[in-house]
Amino acid sequence: MKNILEEMDPVVLGEELKNARKKLGMTQEDVSDILDVARTTVTAIEKGERQVRPDELIKLSEAFNKDVHEFLRVKKPIESFQVQFRAAYQRSKKENNEINSIIDEFEQLCRDYLELEELVYGMPWQNYPVEYKITGSNIEQSAESIAIRERNRLGIGDGPIPMLRDILEQDVGLRIFYIKMPANFSEMYNYHDYLGGCMAVNAHHPEVRRRWSMSHGYAHFLVHRKGPVVDSDKKHVRVNNNEQFAEAFSKHFLMPANSIIKKYDDIKKSKNKFTVADLFITAHYYGVSVEAMTRRLEEMNLIDLGTWEKLKGHDFRIKDEQKKLNIEELPQRNDMLPVRYQYLALYAFEKSLITEGQLAKFLRKNRIEARDFVSENQFEIDDDFELEQSLSVL
């Protein structure tokens, strides 16, 4: 470890040690007690003025509940995620601790994704658009315009987007994880110049809601890129312009007007009416909730205003109606880790870039589960076969 430490930039390592300390709410005095050194020595270590010794790094890793490897692999200092809650509300101490723990896991997953990309490619892959600017005062028009431009940029056209997570990850380069959160939280979004755009979506939610959450987070990435946010369902005093834009963008991105009108007209031409059954089928076609589709058709004046309220007033049971129509819920994408992330880890292991223990840690599995993953997904590595092609096929 001594040689590795000598090769590392002490300023970078010191910054990472400081971030780890602060995340646990520890003071420099606490660290000085752990290392049995003066506080000024801790200050010097964190500033990179004094290199940390191997035995000290082991002690700090234990105190910070981290693997020594996590500090040794650091290439650039990455500040800890700082997020702000969309809704202003009072959180209990238990809820605060729970959500902070989720944010820490989210951050570590993003760091791990970056490390895998650097191991395999030498650098992260991104296909980011230039950050869009909202012009004029009409948020709705701006949201629709940007949604159309993004669809065109990604080659989606104006139809449904069946594989939204894959498109945002593989065609844009966002890091998207499904993480279990309290029911009232929808998604977390964060951006870092080095890590890139990162998103965590509530794994407990049904797929239609996850898709809306991803679109919502993507809107922040496109327009308010460096404004981290945790999105919750808690009631808040007012919705700011950023949130108004994100909601409007999600609507136009998932349910483009031209496509909706064509779909509606086709149904009307075939039987001269648009029924509740058609409403359910159309919502399923676009991969959105029945409520979202109903409100979209209302605002486009294709169905009567207040239709959704009438359905709720009649104690309308959506799942019962979906069963009658043989409409199955969208398949749940239950993998916390994106497909590309998993195969980067597998490729790195097959090429001996990481150990079995590191593979297990990257995959959030124990070693037996990691071995099973390798045997179930093993593919023959051909050095003449382009990696990007092999990953896109799997």
Short mmCIF file of C-alpha atoms in Angstrom, two decimals:
data_model
loop_
_atom_site.label_atom_id
_atom_site.label_comp_id
_atom_site.label_asym_id
_atom_site.label_seq_id
_atom_site.Cartn_x
_atom_site.Cartn_y
_atom_site.Cartn_z
CA MET A 1 0.00 0.00 0.00
CA LYS A 2 2.96 2.29 0.68
CA ASN A 3 3.91 2.50 -3.00
CA ILE A 4 0.30 3.18 -4.00
CA LEU A 5 0.07 6.01 -1.49
CA GLU A 6 3.27 7.52 -2.80
CA GLU A 7 1.81 7.56 -6.31
CA MET A 8 -1.42 9.26 -5.22
CA ASP A 9 -1.98 13.00 -5.11
CA PRO A 10 -2.11 13.81 -1.36
CA VAL A 11 -4.44 16.75 -2.04
CA VAL A 12 -6.98 14.48 -3.74
CA LEU A 13 -6.77 11.81 -1.02
CA GLY A 14 -6.96 14.45 1.72
CA GLU A 15 -10.13 15.91 0.18
CA GLU A 16 -11.74 12.46 0.06
CA LEU A 17 -10.84 11.81 3.71
CA LYS A 18 -12.32 15.17 4.68
CA ASN A 19 -15.55 14.42 2.78
CA ALA A 20 -15.84 11.02 4.47
CA ARG A 21 -15.32 12.60 7.90
CA LYS A 22 -17.87 15.34 7.33
CA LYS A 23 -20.45 12.89 6.03
CA LEU A 24 -20.35 11.12 9.39
CA GLY A 25 -20.50 14.39 11.32
CA MET A 26 -17.06 13.85 12.81
CA THR A 27 -14.72 16.66 13.75
CA GLN A 28 -10.99 16.92 13.18
CA GLU A 29 -10.59 16.43 16.93
CA ASP A 30 -12.40 13.08 16.59
CA VAL A 31 -9.96 12.02 13.88
CA SER A 32 -6.96 13.21 15.87
CA ASP A 33 -8.08 10.93 18.73
CA ILE A 34 -8.41 7.97 16.34
CA LEU A 35 -4.94 8.52 14.90
CA ASP A 36 -3.41 9.71 18.19
CA VAL A 37 -1.99 12.81 16.51
CA ALA A 38 -2.46 16.54 16.92
CA ARG A 39 -5.46 18.22 15.27
CA THR A 40 -3.01 20.28 13.19
CA THR A 41 -1.72 17.02 11.71
CA VAL A 42 -5.26 16.07 10.66
CA THR A 43 -5.63 19.51 9.06
CA ALA A 44 -2.37 18.97 7.16
CA ILE A 45 -3.50 15.51 5.95
CA GLU A 46 -6.83 16.87 4.70
CA LYS A 47 -5.09 19.74 2.89
CA GLY A 48 -2.61 17.35 1.29
CA GLU A 49 0.34 18.97 3.05
CA ARG A 50 1.19 15.74 4.86
CA GLN A 51 0.76 12.29 3.28
CA VAL A 52 -1.31 9.84 5.31
CA ARG A 53 0.58 6.71 6.37
CA PRO A 54 -0.67 3.18 5.52
CA ASP A 55 -1.55 2.34 9.15
CA GLU A 56 -3.40 5.65 9.49
CA LEU A 57 -5.41 5.02 6.33
CA ILE A 58 -6.45 1.61 7.66
CA LYS A 59 -7.63 3.19 10.93
CA LEU A 60 -9.54 5.92 9.10
CA SER A 61 -11.16 3.43 6.73
CA GLU A 62 -12.43 1.45 9.72
CA ALA A 63 -13.65 4.61 11.46
CA PHE A 64 -15.41 5.85 8.31
CA ASN A 65 -16.86 2.38 7.61
CA LYS A 66 -15.24 2.24 4.18
CA ASP A 67 -12.96 -0.17 2.36
CA VAL A 68 -9.35 1.05 2.03
CA HIS A 69 -9.74 0.40 -1.70
CA GLU A 70 -12.34 3.18 -1.94
CA PHE A 71 -9.69 5.73 -0.99
CA LEU A 72 -6.87 4.17 -2.99
CA ARG A 73 -8.85 4.23 -6.23
CA VAL A 74 -9.59 7.96 -6.07
CA LYS A 75 -8.35 9.86 -9.14
CA LYS A 76 -10.05 13.20 -8.73
CA PRO A 77 -11.66 14.81 -5.66
CA ILE A 78 -15.45 14.51 -5.83
CA GLU A 79 -17.50 16.55 -3.42
CA SER A 80 -20.21 14.69 -1.55
CA PHE A 81 -23.70 15.00 -2.98
CA GLN A 82 -25.53 18.05 -1.72
CA VAL A 83 -29.25 17.82 -2.41
CA GLN A 84 -32.19 20.06 -1.69
CA PHE A 85 -35.74 18.92 -1.15
CA ARG A 86 -38.29 20.11 -3.65
CA ALA A 87 -40.95 20.49 -0.97
CA ALA A 88 -40.39 22.52 2.16
CA TYR A 89 -41.60 20.37 5.02
CA GLN A 90 -40.52 19.20 8.45
CA ARG A 91 -38.82 15.79 8.40
CA SER A 92 -38.56 13.60 11.46
CA LYS A 93 -35.13 12.60 12.69
CA LYS A 94 -35.80 8.99 11.63
CA GLU A 95 -36.87 10.06 8.13
CA ASN A 96 -33.89 12.40 7.85
CA ASN A 97 -31.44 9.61 8.76
CA GLU A 98 -33.13 7.23 6.35
CA ILE A 99 -33.04 9.57 3.39
CA ASN A 100 -29.44 10.63 4.13
CA SER A 101 -28.45 6.96 4.10
CA ILE A 102 -30.11 6.56 0.69
CA ILE A 103 -28.31 9.64 -0.63
CA ASP A 104 -24.98 8.15 0.50
CA GLU A 105 -25.73 4.88 -1.29
CA PHE A 106 -26.81 6.79 -4.40
CA GLU A 107 -23.54 8.74 -4.39
CA GLN A 108 -21.45 5.59 -3.97
CA LEU A 109 -23.23 3.86 -6.85
CA CYS A 110 -22.48 6.83 -9.12
CA ARG A 111 -18.83 6.77 -8.09
CA ASP A 112 -18.67 3.03 -8.76
CA TYR A 113 -20.23 3.50 -12.21
CA LEU A 114 -17.59 6.10 -13.02
CA GLU A 115 -14.79 3.80 -11.85
CA LEU A 116 -16.04 0.96 -14.04
CA GLU A 117 -16.20 3.26 -17.06
CA GLU A 118 -12.66 4.47 -16.43
CA LEU A 119 -11.38 0.90 -15.96
CA VAL A 120 -12.93 -0.27 -19.22
CA TYR A 121 -12.95 2.81 -21.44
CA GLY A 122 -10.43 5.06 -19.73
CA MET A 123 -13.05 7.81 -19.45
CA PRO A 124 -16.81 8.24 -18.87
CA TRP A 125 -19.17 8.12 -21.84
CA GLN A 126 -21.66 10.98 -22.31
CA ASN A 127 -23.94 12.21 -25.07
CA TYR A 128 -25.20 15.31 -23.30
CA PRO A 129 -26.97 18.15 -25.07
CA VAL A 130 -25.97 21.70 -24.29
CA GLU A 131 -28.02 22.87 -21.32
CA TYR A 132 -31.28 24.30 -22.66
CA LYS A 133 -32.38 27.81 -21.79
CA ILE A 134 -36.02 28.62 -21.15
CA THR A 135 -36.92 31.56 -23.36
CA GLY A 136 -39.82 33.89 -22.70
CA SER A 137 -42.28 33.62 -19.85
CA ASN A 138 -44.40 30.74 -21.17
CA ILE A 139 -43.11 27.67 -19.33
CA GLU A 140 -45.59 25.37 -21.04
CA GLN A 141 -44.41 26.32 -24.53
CA SER A 142 -40.76 26.03 -23.54
CA ALA A 143 -41.38 22.58 -22.06
CA GLU A 144 -43.10 21.35 -25.20
CA SER A 145 -40.42 22.81 -27.48
CA ILE A 146 -37.56 21.23 -25.51
CA ALA A 147 -39.39 17.89 -25.28
CA ILE A 148 -39.78 17.82 -29.08
CA ARG A 149 -36.14 18.79 -29.64
CA GLU A 150 -34.93 16.03 -27.30
CA ARG A 151 -37.13 13.44 -28.96
CA ASN A 152 -35.69 14.44 -32.33
CA ARG A 153 -32.12 14.45 -30.99
CA LEU A 154 -32.56 10.93 -29.65
CA GLY A 155 -34.35 9.69 -32.77
CA ILE A 156 -37.52 8.77 -30.86
CA GLY A 157 -40.02 10.52 -33.14
CA ASP A 158 -43.40 11.21 -31.56
CA GLY A 159 -44.50 7.70 -30.54
CA PRO A 160 -44.41 5.96 -27.13
CA ILE A 161 -41.06 5.43 -25.39
CA PRO A 162 -41.16 1.80 -24.21
CA MET A 163 -37.56 1.61 -22.91
CA LEU A 164 -37.10 5.00 -21.31
CA ARG A 165 -34.49 3.94 -18.74
CA ASP A 166 -32.31 2.30 -21.39
CA ILE A 167 -32.54 5.33 -23.69
CA LEU A 168 -31.59 7.81 -20.99
CA GLU A 169 -28.73 5.61 -19.84
CA GLN A 170 -27.35 4.29 -23.13
CA ASP A 171 -28.21 7.10 -25.56
CA VAL A 172 -27.68 10.05 -23.20
CA GLY A 173 -25.22 8.69 -20.65
CA LEU A 174 -27.17 9.31 -17.43
CA ARG A 175 -26.54 7.06 -14.44
CA ILE A 176 -29.95 5.75 -13.35
CA PHE A 177 -30.47 3.49 -10.35
CA TYR A 178 -33.63 1.99 -8.83
CA ILE A 179 -33.26 2.36 -5.07
CA LYS A 180 -35.77 1.49 -2.35
CA MET A 181 -37.01 4.72 -0.73
CA PRO A 182 -39.87 5.75 1.54
CA ALA A 183 -43.16 5.68 -0.40
CA ASN A 184 -43.49 9.47 -0.48
CA PHE A 185 -40.18 9.98 -2.34
CA SER A 186 -40.13 9.75 -6.13
CA GLU A 187 -36.61 10.45 -7.37
CA MET A 188 -33.26 12.05 -6.60
CA TYR A 189 -31.28 13.97 -9.15
CA ASN A 190 -27.71 15.22 -8.91
CA TYR A 191 -25.09 16.51 -11.32
CA HIS A 192 -21.34 16.67 -10.88
CA ASP A 193 -18.89 17.91 -13.50
CA TYR A 194 -16.89 14.68 -13.20
CA LEU A 195 -19.59 12.13 -12.29
CA GLY A 196 -22.10 13.56 -14.74
CA GLY A 197 -25.89 13.36 -14.47
CA CYS A 198 -27.11 10.90 -11.83
CA MET A 199 -30.64 9.81 -10.97
CA ALA A 200 -32.15 7.48 -8.37
CA VAL A 201 -35.77 6.36 -8.79
CA ASN A 202 -37.94 4.80 -6.09
CA ALA A 203 -37.84 1.02 -6.65
CA HIS A 204 -41.07 0.57 -4.68
CA HIS A 205 -43.15 2.53 -7.19
CA PRO A 206 -44.95 0.95 -10.18
CA GLU A 207 -43.21 1.28 -13.54
CA VAL A 208 -45.56 3.98 -14.88
CA ARG A 209 -44.67 6.18 -11.93
CA ARG A 210 -40.96 5.45 -12.28
CA ARG A 211 -41.14 6.54 -15.92
CA TRP A 212 -42.71 9.84 -14.90
CA SER A 213 -40.05 10.29 -12.21
CA MET A 214 -37.27 9.65 -14.75
CA SER A 215 -38.79 12.19 -17.14
CA HIS A 216 -39.05 14.66 -14.27
CA GLY A 217 -35.40 14.16 -13.33
CA TYR A 218 -34.38 14.38 -16.99
CA ALA A 219 -36.11 17.77 -17.23
CA HIS A 220 -33.94 19.07 -14.38
CA PHE A 221 -30.86 17.70 -16.15
CA LEU A 222 -31.77 19.44 -19.41
CA VAL A 223 -32.54 22.89 -17.98
CA HIS A 224 -31.43 23.12 -14.35
CA ARG A 225 -28.43 20.81 -14.64
CA LYS A 226 -26.53 21.84 -11.53
CA GLY A 227 -29.56 22.12 -9.25
CA PRO A 228 -29.67 18.85 -7.22
CA VAL A 229 -33.08 17.86 -5.90
CA VAL A 230 -34.93 15.19 -3.93
CA ASP A 231 -38.50 14.94 -5.16
CA SER A 232 -41.15 14.06 -2.58
CA ASP A 233 -44.93 13.97 -2.48
CA LYS A 234 -45.15 16.09 0.65
CA LYS A 235 -47.37 19.09 0.16
CA HIS A 236 -45.54 22.33 -0.33
CA VAL A 237 -46.60 25.94 -0.24
CA ARG A 238 -46.04 26.72 -3.90
CA VAL A 239 -44.58 25.16 -7.01
CA ASN A 240 -41.62 27.12 -8.35
CA ASN A 241 -40.83 27.64 -12.03
CA ASN A 242 -38.31 24.79 -12.09
CA GLU A 243 -40.93 22.31 -10.91
CA GLN A 244 -43.58 23.68 -13.23
CA PHE A 245 -41.19 23.14 -16.12
CA ALA A 246 -40.27 19.60 -15.00
CA GLU A 247 -43.93 18.57 -14.75
CA ALA A 248 -44.80 20.13 -18.12
CA PHE A 249 -41.77 18.57 -19.79
CA SER A 250 -42.67 15.08 -18.48
CA LYS A 251 -46.14 15.44 -19.95
CA HIS A 252 -44.94 16.54 -23.39
CA PHE A 253 -42.02 14.10 -23.46
CA LEU A 254 -44.12 11.03 -22.65
CA MET A 255 -47.36 12.13 -24.34
CA PRO A 256 -46.52 14.33 -27.38
CA ALA A 257 -49.51 16.30 -28.68
CA ASN A 258 -49.33 15.29 -32.35
CA SER A 259 -49.15 11.61 -31.49
CA ILE A 260 -52.00 11.88 -28.97
CA ILE A 261 -54.25 13.67 -31.48
CA LYS A 262 -53.56 11.05 -34.16
CA LYS A 263 -54.25 8.21 -31.74
CA TYR A 264 -57.48 9.84 -30.56
CA ASP A 265 -58.67 10.56 -34.12
CA ASP A 266 -57.97 6.98 -35.22
CA ILE A 267 -60.10 5.63 -32.37
CA LYS A 268 -62.93 8.08 -33.07
CA LYS A 269 -62.93 7.24 -36.79
CA SER A 270 -63.15 3.52 -36.13
CA LYS A 271 -66.22 3.66 -33.85
CA ASN A 272 -67.36 7.29 -33.60
CA LYS A 273 -66.67 7.50 -29.88
CA PHE A 274 -63.90 7.49 -27.29
CA THR A 275 -64.78 5.36 -24.27
CA VAL A 276 -63.35 4.79 -20.81
CA ALA A 277 -61.89 1.55 -22.13
CA ASP A 278 -60.12 3.54 -24.85
CA LEU A 279 -58.76 5.85 -22.16
CA PHE A 280 -57.22 2.90 -20.30
CA ILE A 281 -55.79 1.36 -23.46
CA THR A 282 -54.27 4.68 -24.57
CA ALA A 283 -52.65 5.23 -21.16
CA HIS A 284 -51.13 1.75 -21.35
CA TYR A 285 -49.92 2.42 -24.91
CA TYR A 286 -47.93 5.48 -23.81
CA GLY A 287 -46.78 3.91 -20.54
CA VAL A 288 -48.36 6.51 -18.26
CA SER A 289 -50.94 6.42 -15.49
CA VAL A 290 -54.66 6.64 -16.26
CA GLU A 291 -54.78 9.91 -14.35
CA ALA A 292 -51.92 11.43 -16.37
CA MET A 293 -53.55 10.42 -19.65
CA THR A 294 -56.99 11.68 -18.58
CA ARG A 295 -55.66 15.07 -17.55
CA ARG A 296 -53.65 15.29 -20.79
CA LEU A 297 -56.75 14.65 -22.91
CA GLU A 298 -58.73 17.14 -20.82
CA GLU A 299 -56.27 19.99 -21.35
CA MET A 300 -56.18 19.23 -25.07
CA ASN A 301 -59.99 19.52 -25.13
CA LEU A 302 -60.36 16.00 -26.49
CA ILE A 303 -62.54 14.90 -23.56
CA ASP A 304 -64.67 16.86 -21.14
CA LEU A 305 -62.92 18.89 -18.47
CA GLY A 306 -63.45 17.23 -15.09
CA THR A 307 -63.51 13.67 -16.44
CA TRP A 308 -60.86 12.50 -13.98
CA GLU A 309 -62.77 13.95 -11.03
CA LYS A 310 -65.94 12.18 -12.23
CA LEU A 311 -64.11 8.87 -12.44
CA LYS A 312 -62.78 9.32 -8.92
CA GLY A 313 -66.24 10.35 -7.70
CA HIS A 314 -67.71 7.09 -8.98
CA ASP A 315 -65.20 5.15 -6.87
CA PHE A 316 -63.57 3.97 -10.07
CA ARG A 317 -61.15 1.13 -9.36
CA ILE A 318 -58.41 1.38 -11.95
CA LYS A 319 -56.87 -2.05 -11.37
CA ASP A 320 -60.28 -3.76 -11.56
CA GLU A 321 -61.01 -2.07 -14.88
CA GLN A 322 -57.58 -2.96 -16.22
CA LYS A 323 -58.20 -6.62 -15.38
CA LYS A 324 -61.53 -6.55 -17.22
CA LEU A 325 -59.73 -5.21 -20.29
CA ASN A 326 -56.84 -7.68 -19.90
CA ILE A 327 -54.42 -4.77 -19.54
CA GLU A 328 -51.33 -5.90 -17.68
CA GLU A 329 -49.18 -3.49 -15.71
CA LEU A 330 -45.94 -2.49 -17.39
CA PRO A 331 -43.15 -4.97 -16.58
CA GLN A 332 -41.29 -3.95 -13.44
CA ARG A 333 -37.59 -3.27 -14.02
CA ASN A 334 -36.44 -4.53 -10.64
CA ASP A 335 -32.66 -4.37 -11.14
CA MET A 336 -31.21 -1.63 -8.99
CA LEU A 337 -28.20 -1.50 -11.29
CA PRO A 338 -28.51 -0.50 -14.96
CA VAL A 339 -27.78 -3.20 -17.56
CA ARG A 340 -24.74 -1.33 -18.85
CA TYR A 341 -23.29 -1.01 -15.34
CA GLN A 342 -23.66 -4.77 -14.75
CA TYR A 343 -21.90 -5.71 -17.94
CA LEU A 344 -19.12 -3.20 -17.43
CA ALA A 345 -18.50 -4.94 -14.09
CA LEU A 346 -18.62 -8.36 -15.75
CA TYR A 347 -16.27 -7.28 -18.53
CA ALA A 348 -13.84 -5.74 -16.03
CA PHE A 349 -13.81 -9.01 -14.08
CA GLU A 350 -13.37 -11.18 -17.19
CA LYS A 351 -10.40 -9.02 -18.23
CA SER A 352 -8.92 -9.30 -14.69
CA LEU A 353 -9.25 -5.57 -14.13
CA ILE A 354 -11.05 -6.24 -10.83
CA THR A 355 -11.03 -9.12 -8.35
CA GLU A 356 -13.97 -11.35 -7.45
CA GLY A 357 -14.35 -9.46 -4.20
CA GLN A 358 -14.47 -6.14 -6.04
CA LEU A 359 -16.99 -7.57 -8.52
CA ALA A 360 -19.25 -8.61 -5.64
CA LYS A 361 -18.99 -5.13 -4.15
CA PHE A 362 -19.76 -3.41 -7.46
CA LEU A 363 -22.82 -5.65 -7.96
CA ARG A 364 -23.99 -5.32 -4.32
CA LYS A 365 -23.89 -9.11 -3.99
CA ASN A 366 -22.04 -11.60 -1.85
CA ARG A 367 -19.30 -13.67 -3.49
CA ILE A 368 -21.52 -16.68 -4.14
CA GLU A 369 -24.14 -14.48 -5.84
CA ALA A 370 -21.38 -12.78 -7.84
CA ARG A 371 -20.09 -16.16 -9.04
CA ASP A 372 -23.62 -17.16 -10.08
CA PHE A 373 -23.95 -13.87 -11.97
CA VAL A 374 -20.70 -14.58 -13.84
CA SER A 375 -21.72 -18.14 -14.76
CA GLU A 376 -25.20 -17.05 -15.88
CA ASN A 377 -23.96 -14.10 -17.97
CA GLN A 378 -20.53 -15.21 -19.08
CA PHE A 379 -19.51 -14.33 -22.62
CA GLU A 380 -16.30 -15.02 -24.50
CA ILE A 381 -14.09 -11.97 -24.76
CA ASP A 382 -12.67 -11.31 -28.19
CA ASP A 383 -10.08 -8.54 -28.15
CA ASP A 384 -10.82 -7.81 -31.82
CA PHE A 385 -14.52 -7.37 -31.11
CA GLU A 386 -15.49 -3.84 -30.17
CA LEU A 387 -16.58 -3.59 -26.55
CA GLU A 388 -19.36 -1.12 -27.28
CA GLN A 389 -20.89 -3.54 -29.74
CA SER A 390 -20.72 -6.47 -27.33
CA LEU A 391 -22.32 -4.45 -24.54
CA SER A 392 -25.12 -3.18 -26.75
CA VAL A 393 -26.02 -6.72 -27.79
CA LEU A 394 -26.16 -8.19 -24.30
#
